[in-house]
Structures are given as structure tokens and as C-alpha cells.
JSON list of C-alpha atoms and ligand atoms in Angstrom, two decimals:
[
{"chain": "C", "resi": 4, "resn": "MET", "atom": "CA", "xyz": [-84.66, 1.27, -1.04]},
{"chain": "C", "resi": 5, "resn": "ASN", "atom": "CA", "xyz": [-85.41, -2.35, -1.91]},
{"chain": "C", "resi": 6, "resn": "PHE", "atom": "CA", "xyz": [-84.49, -5.44, 0.13]},
{"chain": "C", "resi": 7, "resn": "MET", "atom": "CA", "xyz": [-81.40, -6.30, -1.97]},
{"chain": "C", "resi": 8, "resn": "SER", "atom": "CA", "xyz": [-79.76, -2.88, -1.70]},
{"chain": "C", "resi": 9, "resn": "ARG", "atom": "CA", "xyz": [-80.44, -2.79, 2.06]},
{"chain": "C", "resi": 10, "resn": "ARG", "atom": "CA", "xyz": [-78.90, -6.23, 2.49]},
{"chain": "C", "resi": 11, "resn": "ASN", "atom": "CA", "xyz": [-75.78, -5.32, 0.46]},
{"chain": "C", "resi": 12, "resn": "ARG", "atom": "CA", "xyz": [-75.15, -2.04, 2.25]},
{"chain": "C", "resi": 13, "resn": "LEU", "atom": "CA", "xyz": [-71.90, -2.06, 4.24]},
{"chain": "C", "resi": 14, "resn": "PRO", "atom": "CA", "xyz": [-71.54, -0.43, 7.67]},
{"chain": "C", "resi": 15, "resn": "PRO", "atom": "CA", "xyz": [-70.21, 3.16, 7.85]},
{"chain": "C", "resi": 16, "resn": "TRP", "atom": "CA", "xyz": [-66.63, 3.72, 6.63]},
{"chain": "C", "resi": 17, "resn": "HIS", "atom": "CA", "xyz": [-66.54, 0.29, 4.97]},
{"chain": "C", "resi": 18, "resn": "GLU", "atom": "CA", "xyz": [-65.70, -0.13, 1.30]},
{"chain": "C", "resi": 19, "resn": "GLN", "atom": "CA", "xyz": [-64.97, -3.35, -0.50]},
{"chain": "C", "resi": 20, "resn": "PHE", "atom": "CA", "xyz": [-63.04, -3.16, -3.75]},
{"chain": "C", "resi": 21, "resn": "THR", "atom": "CA", "xyz": [-60.85, -5.16, -6.11]},
{"chain": "C", "resi": 22, "resn": "LEU", "atom": "CA", "xyz": [-57.31, -4.17, -6.98]},
{"chain": "C", "resi": 23, "resn": "VAL", "atom": "CA", "xyz": [-55.93, -4.32, -10.52]},
{"chain": "C", "resi": 24, "resn": "ASN", "atom": "CA", "xyz": [-54.21, -7.62, -9.58]},
{"chain": "C", "resi": 25, "resn": "GLY", "atom": "CA", "xyz": [-57.62, -9.15, -8.74]},
{"chain": "C", "resi": 26, "resn": "GLN", "atom": "CA", "xyz": [-57.11, -9.07, -4.97]},
{"chain": "C", "resi": 27, "resn": "SER", "atom": "CA", "xyz": [-60.17, -8.11, -2.90]},
{"chain": "C", "resi": 28, "resn": "LEU", "atom": "CA", "xyz": [-59.72, -5.66, -0.08]},
{"chain": "C", "resi": 29, "resn": "LEU", "atom": "CA", "xyz": [-61.98, -4.20, 2.55]},
{"chain": "C", "resi": 30, "resn": "ILE", "atom": "CA", "xyz": [-61.42, -0.74, 3.98]},
{"chain": "C", "resi": 31, "resn": "ARG", "atom": "CA", "xyz": [-62.94, -0.59, 7.47]},
{"chain": "C", "resi": 32, "resn": "PRO", "atom": "CA", "xyz": [-62.34, 0.90, 10.92]},
{"chain": "C", "resi": 33, "resn": "ILE", "atom": "CA", "xyz": [-59.60, -0.92, 12.83]},
{"chain": "C", "resi": 34, "resn": "ARG", "atom": "CA", "xyz": [-60.65, -3.49, 15.44]},
{"chain": "C", "resi": 35, "resn": "ILE", "atom": "CA", "xyz": [-58.82, -4.69, 18.53]},
{"chain": "C", "resi": 36, "resn": "GLU", "atom": "CA", "xyz": [-58.62, -8.15, 16.91]},
{"chain": "C", "resi": 37, "resn": "ASP", "atom": "CA", "xyz": [-56.33, -6.63, 14.25]},
{"chain": "C", "resi": 38, "resn": "THR", "atom": "CA", "xyz": [-53.56, -6.15, 16.84]},
{"chain": "C", "resi": 39, "resn": "GLU", "atom": "CA", "xyz": [-51.87, -9.52, 16.39]},
{"chain": "C", "resi": 40, "resn": "PRO", "atom": "CA", "xyz": [-52.06, -9.66, 12.55]},
{"chain": "C", "resi": 41, "resn": "ILE", "atom": "CA", "xyz": [-50.64, -6.13, 12.27]},
{"chain": "C", "resi": 42, "resn": "PHE", "atom": "CA", "xyz": [-47.88, -6.80, 14.78]},
{"chain": "C", "resi": 43, "resn": "SER", "atom": "CA", "xyz": [-46.81, -10.07, 13.16]},
{"chain": "C", "resi": 44, "resn": "ALA", "atom": "CA", "xyz": [-46.91, -8.70, 9.60]},
{"chain": "C", "resi": 45, "resn": "PHE", "atom": "CA", "xyz": [-45.25, -5.37, 10.28]},
{"chain": "C", "resi": 46, "resn": "SER", "atom": "CA", "xyz": [-41.93, -6.54, 8.87]},
{"chain": "C", "resi": 47, "resn": "MET", "atom": "CA", "xyz": [-43.67, -6.84, 5.48]},
{"chain": "C", "resi": 48, "resn": "TYR", "atom": "CA", "xyz": [-44.80, -3.23, 5.43]},
{"chain": "C", "resi": 49, "resn": "GLY", "atom": "CA", "xyz": [-41.67, -2.11, 3.66]},
{"chain": "C", "resi": 50, "resn": "PRO", "atom": "CA", "xyz": [-38.23, -0.71, 4.16]},
{"chain": "C", "resi": 51, "resn": "GLU", "atom": "CA", "xyz": [-37.40, 0.72, 7.57]},
{"chain": "C", "resi": 52, "resn": "SER", "atom": "CA", "xyz": [-37.16, 4.18, 6.08]},
{"chain": "C", "resi": 53, "resn": "LEU", "atom": "CA", "xyz": [-40.82, 4.10, 5.02]},
{"chain": "C", "resi": 54, "resn": "LYS", "atom": "CA", "xyz": [-42.06, 2.65, 8.29]},
{"chain": "C", "resi": 55, "resn": "PHE", "atom": "CA", "xyz": [-40.20, 5.41, 10.07]},
{"chain": "C", "resi": 56, "resn": "HIS", "atom": "CA", "xyz": [-42.45, 7.97, 8.36]},
{"chain": "C", "resi": 57, "resn": "PHE", "atom": "CA", "xyz": [-45.42, 6.26, 9.94]},
{"chain": "C", "resi": 58, "resn": "LEU", "atom": "CA", "xyz": [-43.96, 5.62, 13.37]},
{"chain": "C", "resi": 59, "resn": "GLN", "atom": "CA", "xyz": [-42.07, 8.82, 13.93]},
{"chain": "C", "resi": 60, "resn": "PRO", "atom": "CA", "xyz": [-40.49, 9.68, 16.26]},
{"chain": "C", "resi": 61, "resn": "THR", "atom": "CA", "xyz": [-39.97, 6.07, 17.36]},
{"chain": "C", "resi": 62, "resn": "LYS", "atom": "CA", "xyz": [-38.55, 3.36, 15.12]},
{"chain": "C", "resi": 63, "resn": "GLU", "atom": "CA", "xyz": [-39.68, 0.34, 17.11]},
{"chain": "C", "resi": 64, "resn": "LEU", "atom": "CA", "xyz": [-43.13, -1.14, 17.13]},
{"chain": "C", "resi": 65, "resn": "THR", "atom": "CA", "xyz": [-44.32, -3.02, 20.22]},
{"chain": "C", "resi": 66, "resn": "ILE", "atom": "CA", "xyz": [-47.51, -5.05, 20.56]},
{"chain": "C", "resi": 67, "resn": "GLU", "atom": "CA", "xyz": [-48.68, -2.49, 23.14]},
{"chain": "C", "resi": 68, "resn": "MET", "atom": "CA", "xyz": [-48.35, 0.28, 20.54]},
{"chain": "C", "resi": 69, "resn": "VAL", "atom": "CA", "xyz": [-50.41, -1.72, 18.04]},
{"chain": "C", "resi": 70, "resn": "GLY", "atom": "CA", "xyz": [-52.98, -2.51, 20.72]},
{"chain": "C", "resi": 71, "resn": "ARG", "atom": "CA", "xyz": [-53.24, 1.20, 21.45]},
{"chain": "C", "resi": 72, "resn": "LEU", "atom": "CA", "xyz": [-53.63, 1.95, 17.73]},
{"chain": "C", "resi": 73, "resn": "ALA", "atom": "CA", "xyz": [-56.32, -0.75, 17.46]},
{"chain": "C", "resi": 74, "resn": "SER", "atom": "CA", "xyz": [-58.42, 0.71, 20.27]},
{"chain": "C", "resi": 75, "resn": "PRO", "atom": "CA", "xyz": [-58.77, 4.36, 19.27]},
{"chain": "C", "resi": 76, "resn": "ASN", "atom": "CA", "xyz": [-60.59, 6.94, 21.36]},
{"chain": "C", "resi": 77, "resn": "PRO", "atom": "CA", "xyz": [-63.81, 7.37, 19.33]},
{"chain": "C", "resi": 78, "resn": "LYS", "atom": "CA", "xyz": [-64.04, 11.05, 20.36]},
{"chain": "C", "resi": 79, "resn": "THR", "atom": "CA", "xyz": [-60.60, 12.08, 19.13]},
{"chain": "C", "resi": 80, "resn": "GLU", "atom": "CA", "xyz": [-59.20, 9.40, 16.84]},
{"chain": "C", "resi": 81, "resn": "PHE", "atom": "CA", "xyz": [-60.07, 7.65, 13.61]},
{"chain": "C", "resi": 82, "resn": "VAL", "atom": "CA", "xyz": [-58.17, 4.60, 12.37]},
{"chain": "C", "resi": 83, "resn": "LEU", "atom": "CA", "xyz": [-58.90, 2.79, 9.13]},
{"chain": "C", "resi": 84, "resn": "VAL", "atom": "CA", "xyz": [-57.28, -0.33, 7.73]},
{"chain": "C", "resi": 85, "resn": "ALA", "atom": "CA", "xyz": [-57.31, -1.96, 4.31]},
{"chain": "C", "resi": 86, "resn": "ALA", "atom": "CA", "xyz": [-57.48, -5.70, 4.95]},
{"chain": "C", "resi": 87, "resn": "GLU", "atom": "CA", "xyz": [-58.47, -9.01, 3.44]},
{"chain": "C", "resi": 88, "resn": "PRO", "atom": "CA", "xyz": [-62.27, -9.39, 3.47]},
{"chain": "C", "resi": 89, "resn": "LEU", "atom": "CA", "xyz": [-62.09, -11.89, 6.35]},
{"chain": "C", "resi": 90, "resn": "PRO", "atom": "CA", "xyz": [-63.08, -11.54, 10.02]},
{"chain": "C", "resi": 91, "resn": "ALA", "atom": "CA", "xyz": [-60.79, -9.20, 11.97]},
{"chain": "C", "resi": 92, "resn": "GLY", "atom": "CA", "xyz": [-58.09, -11.29, 13.62]},
{"chain": "C", "resi": 93, "resn": "LYS", "atom": "CA", "xyz": [-57.88, -13.62, 10.63]},
{"chain": "C", "resi": 94, "resn": "ALA", "atom": "CA", "xyz": [-57.49, -10.94, 7.95]},
{"chain": "C", "resi": 95, "resn": "LEU", "atom": "CA", "xyz": [-54.08, -9.74, 6.85]},
{"chain": "C", "resi": 96, "resn": "VAL", "atom": "CA", "xyz": [-53.92, -5.96, 7.17]},
{"chain": "C", "resi": 97, "resn": "GLY", "atom": "CA", "xyz": [-52.19, -4.25, 4.25]},
{"chain": "C", "resi": 98, "resn": "ALA", "atom": "CA", "xyz": [-52.55, -0.59, 5.14]},
{"chain": "C", "resi": 99, "resn": "ILE", "atom": "CA", "xyz": [-53.23, 1.52, 8.22]},
{"chain": "C", "resi": 100, "resn": "ALA", "atom": "CA", "xyz": [-54.25, 5.15, 8.43]},
{"chain": "C", "resi": 101, "resn": "HIS", "atom": "CA", "xyz": [-54.54, 7.04, 11.72]},
{"chain": "C", "resi": 102, "resn": "ALA", "atom": "CA", "xyz": [-55.95, 10.49, 12.39]},
{"chain": "C", "resi": 103, "resn": "THR", "atom": "CA", "xyz": [-56.08, 12.25, 15.72]},
{"chain": "C", "resi": 104, "resn": "MET", "atom": "CA", "xyz": [-57.64, 15.56, 16.71]},
{"chain": "C", "resi": 105, "resn": "LEU", "atom": "CA", "xyz": [-55.33, 18.04, 18.38]},
{"chain": "C", "resi": 106, "resn": "SER", "atom": "CA", "xyz": [-56.58, 19.30, 21.72]},
{"chain": "C", "resi": 107, "resn": "GLU", "atom": "CA", "xyz": [-55.21, 22.81, 21.26]},
{"chain": "C", "resi": 108, "resn": "SER", "atom": "CA", "xyz": [-56.82, 23.58, 17.88]},
{"chain": "C", "resi": 109, "resn": "ASN", "atom": "CA", "xyz": [-59.63, 22.42, 15.65]},
{"chain": "C", "resi": 110, "resn": "GLU", "atom": "CA", "xyz": [-57.20, 20.40, 13.61]},
{"chain": "C", "resi": 111, "resn": "ALA", "atom": "CA", "xyz": [-56.45, 16.72, 12.98]},
{"chain": "C", "resi": 112, "resn": "ARG", "atom": "CA", "xyz": [-53.12, 15.15, 12.09]},
{"chain": "C", "resi": 113, "resn": "TYR", "atom": "CA", "xyz": [-52.83, 11.97, 10.07]},
{"chain": "C", "resi": 114, "resn": "THR", "atom": "CA", "xyz": [-50.30, 9.23, 9.36]},
{"chain": "C", "resi": 115, "resn": "ILE", "atom": "CA", "xyz": [-50.70, 6.52, 6.78]},
{"chain": "C", "resi": 116, "resn": "LEU", "atom": "CA", "xyz": [-48.78, 3.39, 5.88]},
{"chain": "C", "resi": 117, "resn": "VAL", "atom": "CA", "xyz": [-49.45, 1.19, 2.86]},
{"chain": "C", "resi": 118, "resn": "SER", "atom": "CA", "xyz": [-47.58, -2.13, 2.65]},
{"chain": "C", "resi": 119, "resn": "GLN", "atom": "CA", "xyz": [-45.04, -2.35, -0.15]},
{"chain": "C", "resi": 120, "resn": "PHE", "atom": "CA", "xyz": [-47.11, -5.21, -1.63]},
{"chain": "C", "resi": 121, "resn": "LEU", "atom": "CA", "xyz": [-50.05, -2.87, -2.18]},
{"chain": "C", "resi": 122, "resn": "ALA", "atom": "CA", "xyz": [-48.15, 0.28, -3.09]},
{"chain": "C", "resi": 123, "resn": "GLY", "atom": "CA", "xyz": [-49.21, 2.16, -6.21]},
{"chain": "C", "resi": 124, "resn": "MET", "atom": "CA", "xyz": [-52.60, 0.43, -6.52]},
{"chain": "C", "resi": 125, "resn": "GLY", "atom": "CA", "xyz": [-54.84, 3.20, -5.25]},
{"chain": "C", "resi": 126, "resn": "VAL", "atom": "CA", "xyz": [-55.17, 2.14, -1.59]},
{"chain": "C", "resi": 127, "resn": "GLY", "atom": "CA", "xyz": [-53.45, 5.27, -0.23]},
{"chain": "C", "resi": 128, "resn": "ARG", "atom": "CA", "xyz": [-55.75, 7.55, -2.25]},
{"chain": "C", "resi": 129, "resn": "LYS", "atom": "CA", "xyz": [-58.89, 5.74, -1.05]},
{"chain": "C", "resi": 130, "resn": "LEU", "atom": "CA", "xyz": [-57.78, 6.01, 2.58]},
{"chain": "C", "resi": 131, "resn": "MET", "atom": "CA", "xyz": [-56.86, 9.68, 2.25]},
{"chain": "C", "resi": 132, "resn": "CYS", "atom": "CA", "xyz": [-60.21, 10.50, 0.61]},
{"chain": "C", "resi": 133, "resn": "LYS", "atom": "CA", "xyz": [-62.00, 8.84, 3.53]},
{"chain": "C", "resi": 134, "resn": "PHE", "atom": "CA", "xyz": [-59.93, 10.87, 6.00]},
{"chain": "C", "resi": 135, "resn": "VAL", "atom": "CA", "xyz": [-60.86, 14.11, 4.25]},
{"chain": "C", "resi": 136, "resn": "LYS", "atom": "CA", "xyz": [-64.52, 13.06, 4.39]},
{"chain": "C", "resi": 137, "resn": "TRP", "atom": "CA", "xyz": [-64.20, 12.14, 8.08]},
{"chain": "C", "resi": 138, "resn": "ALA", "atom": "CA", "xyz": [-62.52, 15.47, 8.90]},
{"chain": "C", "resi": 139, "resn": "LYS", "atom": "CA", "xyz": [-65.36, 17.32, 7.13]},
{"chain": "C", "resi": 140, "resn": "CYS", "atom": "CA", "xyz": [-67.97, 15.28, 9.02]},
{"chain": "C", "resi": 141, "resn": "GLN", "atom": "CA", "xyz": [-66.24, 16.27, 12.29]},
{"chain": "C", "resi": 142, "resn": "TYR", "atom": "CA", "xyz": [-66.26, 19.97, 11.26]},
{"chain": "C", "resi": 143, "resn": "ILE", "atom": "CA", "xyz": [-62.49, 20.02, 11.59]},
{"chain": "C", "resi": 144, "resn": "ASP", "atom": "CA", "xyz": [-60.86, 23.16, 10.16]},
{"chain": "C", "resi": 145, "resn": "ARG", "atom": "CA", "xyz": [-57.60, 21.59, 9.00]},
{"chain": "C", "resi": 146, "resn": "LEU", "atom": "CA", "xyz": [-56.17, 18.16, 8.27]},
{"chain": "C", "resi": 147, "resn": "GLY", "atom": "CA", "xyz": [-52.41, 17.99, 8.28]},
{"chain": "C", "resi": 148, "resn": "SER", "atom": "CA", "xyz": [-49.28, 15.90, 8.56]},
{"chain": "C", "resi": 149, "resn": "LYS", "atom": "CA", "xyz": [-45.52, 16.19, 8.62]},
{"chain": "C", "resi": 150, "resn": "VAL", "atom": "CA", "xyz": [-43.98, 14.55, 5.60]},
{"chain": "C", "resi": 151, "resn": "SER", "atom": "CA", "xyz": [-40.37, 13.93, 4.77]},
{"chain": "C", "resi": 152, "resn": "ARG", "atom": "CA", "xyz": [-39.12, 16.26, 2.03]},
{"chain": "C", "resi": 153, "resn": "ASP", "atom": "CA", "xyz": [-38.05, 13.27, -0.08]},
{"chain": "C", "resi": 154, "resn": "ASN", "atom": "CA", "xyz": [-41.38, 11.40, 0.29]},
{"chain": "C", "resi": 155, "resn": "THR", "atom": "CA", "xyz": [-42.56, 12.03, -3.27]},
{"chain": "C", "resi": 156, "resn": "PRO", "atom": "CA", "xyz": [-45.50, 9.56, -3.17]},
{"chain": "C", "resi": 157, "resn": "MET", "atom": "CA", "xyz": [-47.08, 11.20, -0.11]},
{"chain": "C", "resi": 158, "resn": "LEU", "atom": "CA", "xyz": [-46.37, 14.75, -1.31]},
{"chain": "C", "resi": 159, "resn": "GLU", "atom": "CA", "xyz": [-47.84, 14.02, -4.75]},
{"chain": "C", "resi": 160, "resn": "LEU", "atom": "CA", "xyz": [-50.90, 12.34, -3.26]},
{"chain": "C", "resi": 161, "resn": "ALA", "atom": "CA", "xyz": [-51.43, 15.21, -0.84]},
{"chain": "C", "resi": 162, "resn": "LYS", "atom": "CA", "xyz": [-50.98, 17.84, -3.55]},
{"chain": "C", "resi": 163, "resn": "SER", "atom": "CA", "xyz": [-53.56, 16.13, -5.77]},
{"chain": "C", "resi": 164, "resn": "LEU", "atom": "CA", "xyz": [-56.07, 16.35, -2.89]},
{"chain": "C", "resi": 165, "resn": "GLY", "atom": "CA", "xyz": [-55.47, 20.07, -2.37]},
{"chain": "C", "resi": 166, "resn": "PHE", "atom": "CA", "xyz": [-53.00, 19.98, 0.54]},
{"chain": "C", "resi": 167, "resn": "LYS", "atom": "CA", "xyz": [-50.63, 22.94, 0.75]},
{"chain": "C", "resi": 168, "resn": "CYS", "atom": "CA", "xyz": [-47.33, 23.47, 2.45]},
{"chain": "C", "resi": 169, "resn": "ARG", "atom": "CA", "xyz": [-48.00, 25.34, 5.71]},
{"chain": "C", "resi": 170, "resn": "SER", "atom": "CA", "xyz": [-44.46, 26.21, 6.57]},
{"chain": "C", "resi": 171, "resn": "GLU", "atom": "CA", "xyz": [-41.33, 25.28, 4.80]},
{"chain": "C", "resi": 172, "resn": "ASN", "atom": "CA", "xyz": [-38.09, 25.56, 6.65]},
{"chain": "C", "resi": 173, "resn": "ASP", "atom": "CA", "xyz": [-35.20, 24.59, 4.40]},
{"chain": "C", "resi": 174, "resn": "ASP", "atom": "CA", "xyz": [-33.26, 23.41, 7.44]},
{"chain": "C", "resi": 175, "resn": "THR", "atom": "CA", "xyz": [-35.70, 20.69, 8.42]},
{"chain": "C", "resi": 176, "resn": "GLU", "atom": "CA", "xyz": [-36.21, 17.36, 6.74]},
{"chain": "C", "resi": 177, "resn": "LEU", "atom": "CA", "xyz": [-39.97, 17.49, 7.32]},
{"chain": "C", "resi": 178, "resn": "ILE", "atom": "CA", "xyz": [-42.56, 19.53, 5.43]},
{"chain": "C", "resi": 179, "resn": "ASP", "atom": "CA", "xyz": [-45.72, 20.51, 7.30]},
{"chain": "C", "resi": 180, "resn": "ILE", "atom": "CA", "xyz": [-48.64, 19.94, 4.92]},
{"chain": "C", "resi": 181, "resn": "VAL", "atom": "CA", "xyz": [-52.23, 21.00, 5.50]},
{"chain": "C", "resi": 182, "resn": "LEU", "atom": "CA", "xyz": [-55.64, 20.82, 3.87]},
{"chain": "C", "resi": 183, "resn": "GLU", "atom": "CA", "xyz": [-57.86, 23.74, 4.81]},
{"chain": "C", "resi": 184, "resn": "LEU", "atom": "CA", "xyz": [-61.42, 22.55, 5.38]},
{"chain": "C", "resi": 185, "resn": "GLY", "atom": "CA", "xyz": [-62.95, 25.44, 7.31]},
{"chain": "C", "resi": 186, "resn": "PRO", "atom": "CA", "xyz": [-65.01, 28.03, 5.42]},
{"chain": "C", "resi": 187, "resn": "GLN", "atom": "CA", "xyz": [-62.48, 30.85, 5.89]},
{"chain": "C", "resi": 188, "resn": "PRO", "atom": "CA", "xyz": [-58.85, 29.78, 5.78]},
{"chain": "C", "resi": 189, "resn": "THR", "atom": "CA", "xyz": [-56.71, 32.09, 7.85]},
{"chain": "C", "resi": 190, "resn": "LEU", "atom": "CA", "xyz": [-53.29, 30.65, 7.10]},
{"chain": "C", "resi": 191, "resn": "HIS", "atom": "CA", "xyz": [-51.14, 31.80, 4.21]},
{"chain": "C", "resi": 192, "resn": "SER", "atom": "CA", "xyz": [-50.31, 28.46, 2.69]},
{"chain": "C", "resi": 193, "resn": "GLN", "atom": "CA", "xyz": [-47.68, 27.92, 0.05]},
{"chain": "C", "resi": 194, "resn": "SER", "atom": "CA", "xyz": [-47.81, 25.51, -2.85]},
{"chain": "C", "resi": 195, "resn": "LEU", "atom": "CA", "xyz": [-46.18, 22.16, -2.24]},
{"chain": "C", "resi": 196, "resn": "PRO", "atom": "CA", "xyz": [-42.75, 21.83, -3.84]},
{"chain": "C", "resi": 197, "resn": "PRO", "atom": "CA", "xyz": [-42.66, 20.07, -7.23]},
{"chain": "A", "resi": 219, "resn": "COA", "atom": "C1", "xyz": [-47.58, 7.54, 0.51]},
{"chain": "A", "resi": 219, "resn": "COA", "atom": "C2", "xyz": [-48.40, 6.28, 0.41]},
{"chain": "A", "resi": 219, "resn": "COA", "atom": "C3", "xyz": [-49.45, 6.27, 1.52]},
{"chain": "A", "resi": 219, "resn": "COA", "atom": "C4", "xyz": [-49.12, 6.22, -0.95]},
{"chain": "A", "resi": 219, "resn": "COA", "atom": "O1", "xyz": [-49.97, 5.09, -0.97]},
{"chain": "A", "resi": 219, "resn": "COA", "atom": "P1", "xyz": [-50.25, 4.25, -2.31]},
{"chain": "A", "resi": 219, "resn": "COA", "atom": "O2", "xyz": [-51.35, 3.32, -2.04]},
{"chain": "A", "resi": 219, "resn": "COA", "atom": "O3", "xyz": [-48.98, 3.67, -2.79]},
{"chain": "A", "resi": 219, "resn": "COA", "atom": "O4", "xyz": [-50.71, 5.42, -3.29]},
{"chain": "A", "resi": 219, "resn": "COA", "atom": "P2", "xyz": [-51.79, 5.33, -4.48]},
{"chain": "A", "resi": 219, "resn": "COA", "atom": "O5", "xyz": [-51.54, 4.11, -5.31]},
{"chain": "A", "resi": 219, "resn": "COA", "atom": "O6", "xyz": [-53.15, 5.48, -3.91]},
{"chain": "A", "resi": 219, "resn": "COA", "atom": "O7", "xyz": [-51.42, 6.62, -5.34]},
{"chain": "A", "resi": 219, "resn": "COA", "atom": "C5", "xyz": [-52.00, 7.86, -5.05]},
{"chain": "A", "resi": 219, "resn": "COA", "atom": "C6", "xyz": [-51.13, 8.96, -5.57]},
{"chain": "A", "resi": 219, "resn": "COA", "atom": "O8", "xyz": [-49.89, 9.00, -4.86]},
{"chain": "A", "resi": 219, "resn": "COA", "atom": "C7", "xyz": [-48.86, 9.45, -5.73]},
{"chain": "A", "resi": 219, "resn": "COA", "atom": "N1", "xyz": [-47.88, 8.38, -5.84]},
{"chain": "A", "resi": 219, "resn": "COA", "atom": "C8", "xyz": [-48.00, 7.09, -5.43]},
{"chain": "A", "resi": 219, "resn": "COA", "atom": "N2", "xyz": [-46.84, 6.43, -5.65]},
{"chain": "A", "resi": 219, "resn": "COA", "atom": "C9", "xyz": [-46.00, 7.31, -6.21]},
{"chain": "A", "resi": 219, "resn": "COA", "atom": "C10", "xyz": [-44.65, 7.25, -6.66]},
{"chain": "A", "resi": 219, "resn": "COA", "atom": "N3", "xyz": [-43.93, 6.12, -6.57]},
{"chain": "A", "resi": 219, "resn": "COA", "atom": "N4", "xyz": [-44.09, 8.37, -7.17]},
{"chain": "A", "resi": 219, "resn": "COA", "atom": "C11", "xyz": [-44.79, 9.53, -7.25]},
{"chain": "A", "resi": 219, "resn": "COA", "atom": "N5", "xyz": [-46.07, 9.65, -6.85]},
{"chain": "A", "resi": 219, "resn": "COA", "atom": "C12", "xyz": [-46.66, 8.56, -6.34]},
{"chain": "A", "resi": 219, "resn": "COA", "atom": "C13", "xyz": [-49.50, 9.75, -7.06]},
{"chain": "A", "resi": 219, "resn": "COA", "atom": "O9", "xyz": [-49.90, 11.11, -7.02]},
{"chain": "A", "resi": 219, "resn": "COA", "atom": "C14", "xyz": [-50.72, 8.86, -7.02]},
{"chain": "A", "resi": 219, "resn": "COA", "atom": "O10", "xyz": [-51.70, 9.41, -7.86]},
{"chain": "A", "resi": 219, "resn": "COA", "atom": "P3", "xyz": [-52.59, 8.53, -8.89]},
{"chain": "A", "resi": 219, "resn": "COA", "atom": "O11", "xyz": [-53.77, 8.09, -8.08]},
{"chain": "A", "resi": 219, "resn": "COA", "atom": "O12", "xyz": [-52.96, 9.50, -9.95]},
{"chain": "A", "resi": 219, "resn": "COA", "atom": "O13", "xyz": [-51.73, 7.40, -9.35]},
{"chain": "A", "resi": 219, "resn": "COA", "atom": "C15", "xyz": [-47.51, 5.02, 0.52]},
{"chain": "A", "resi": 219, "resn": "COA", "atom": "O14", "xyz": [-46.49, 5.13, -0.43]},
{"chain": "A", "resi": 219, "resn": "COA", "atom": "C16", "xyz": [-46.89, 4.79, 1.89]},
{"chain": "A", "resi": 219, "resn": "COA", "atom": "O15", "xyz": [-47.49, 4.18, 2.74]},
{"chain": "A", "resi": 219, "resn": "COA", "atom": "N6", "xyz": [-45.66, 5.25, 2.08]},
{"chain": "A", "resi": 219, "resn": "COA", "atom": "C17", "xyz": [-44.92, 4.95, 3.33]},
{"chain": "A", "resi": 219, "resn": "COA", "atom": "C18", "xyz": [-45.46, 5.64, 4.55]},
{"chain": "A", "resi": 219, "resn": "COA", "atom": "C19", "xyz": [-45.45, 7.13, 4.39]},
{"chain": "A", "resi": 219, "resn": "COA", "atom": "O16", "xyz": [-44.53, 7.69, 3.85]},
{"chain": "A", "resi": 219, "resn": "COA", "atom": "N7", "xyz": [-46.50, 7.76, 4.91]},
{"chain": "A", "resi": 219, "resn": "COA", "atom": "C20", "xyz": [-46.60, 9.21, 4.83]},
{"chain": "A", "resi": 219, "resn": "COA", "atom": "C21", "xyz": [-46.29, 9.87, 6.11]},
{"chain": "A", "resi": 219, "resn": "COA", "atom": "S1", "xyz": [-47.73, 10.16, 7.01]}
]
């Protein structure tokens, strides 16, 4: 590796890219300094209904909750943001993705929220691909989430990455989706609904 490529290499889980609208974004692990920018900009993340998918089961966001999100337990949690390429604390954060390992099984659950100003520009896919990579690096058997039945963007994104529907109960609003990562899947997954 020559000097230039070493100098340009970003730290782990960092990726800088340019959106179709010319805006530069940096995907990176969350930092405690992101607490205030996320808290103050949360109203811009989109309609309440979408934020609810991220925050469930609570609808209100407090600064303590953001502070908790911004200081993940490195052994059990992984939180990425897509932000302006500025120092944390000064950068606006446009997307947050959180994964946590379940203590009772070798499984991780994720939630993701992309601001309405960035929606449909590939940020969600990049974050999800990094989560799948992280889950594989951690030797996690399954990566899953609960997604509202009417959340077409998330269901389509998940389906394109190979997620299946683990259990579908017509009575509930939420669909339990899962990506099998272990060598020998033991669950009988169903295809996601169209
Ligand atoms: C779901 C969500 C993360 C997608 O993020 P995004 O950055 O807008 O998605 P992308 O631009 O990366 O699109 C990825 C894929 O999602 C699907 N998708 C995105 N927007 C869509 C839409 N409006 N309708 C249907 N499918 C859509 C497509 O399959 C798309 O595939 P493509 O890459 O071939 O275009 C985002 O809409 C979001 O944050 N929603 C609110 C929070 C939420 O519902 N989280 C899920 C619960 S954990």
C-alpha cells in the first residue's frame, strides 16, 4: 500500500459518498457529541408516523434517550449515522441506524430512520448493508426487526437484501422480519408479502 492510499483510508465503518443531489455525506459510528444535533433536528426527520417506527413503543424523544443512543455499549450495540462530513457536534445527522444483540439468543435487532430530506437516495440501503456486514463480523445467526405491515419502503429494502418474514399474524400490525446469517437456518421462514 502506498503513502497516498494509507493517508486516504477512513477508519472502520466510515464511508464518505455523494448523493445524486451533490450533497456529501459521511456514514460513521455515532458519537456522544451527536446527541445535541440529533435532538434538535429530530422534528425534521419526518412525519410522526415514520418516527414512531423508529422509536416504538414510545412516541416521545428526550435528550436522555438520544444520549443513551449516542453512547452504545460496544459489546452489544452498534449505532451508525449518516451525517455531514463535519466534526461530530457540528454535523447535521440525517439518518440513524441502531442494532442491539439480544441476550437470550444469538440474534440482533435493528431500527433505522432516514430523514425525509434524504429519503430515496440510497442512504437506507448503505446503512442496512453495513449492518448485515457487522452482524456477520459478530457471528450473529440472525438479524431482524419488527416492521409495520404498511411500511413498503422498509419491507422492499429488507426483501431485496434477503430478509424473510419469520411469523406473520394477520391480527398484528407488525411483521417480524429476519435475515438468516448462520450456516444452518433452523427457522421456517416465509416470503415477505408483496
Ligand atoms: C425505510 C427507510 C430506512 C428506507 O431508507 P431510504 O434511504 O429512503 O431507502 P433507499 O433510498 O436506500 O432505498 C432502498 C430500497 O428501499 C425501497 N424503497 C425506498 N423507498 C421506497 C418507496 N417509497 N416505495 C417502495 N420502496 C422503497 C426500495 O426497495 C429501494 O431499493 P433501490 O435501492 O433499488 O431503490 C426509510 O424510508 C425510513 O427511515 N423510514 C422511516 C423509519 C422506518 O420505517 N424504519 C423502519 C423500521 S425499523
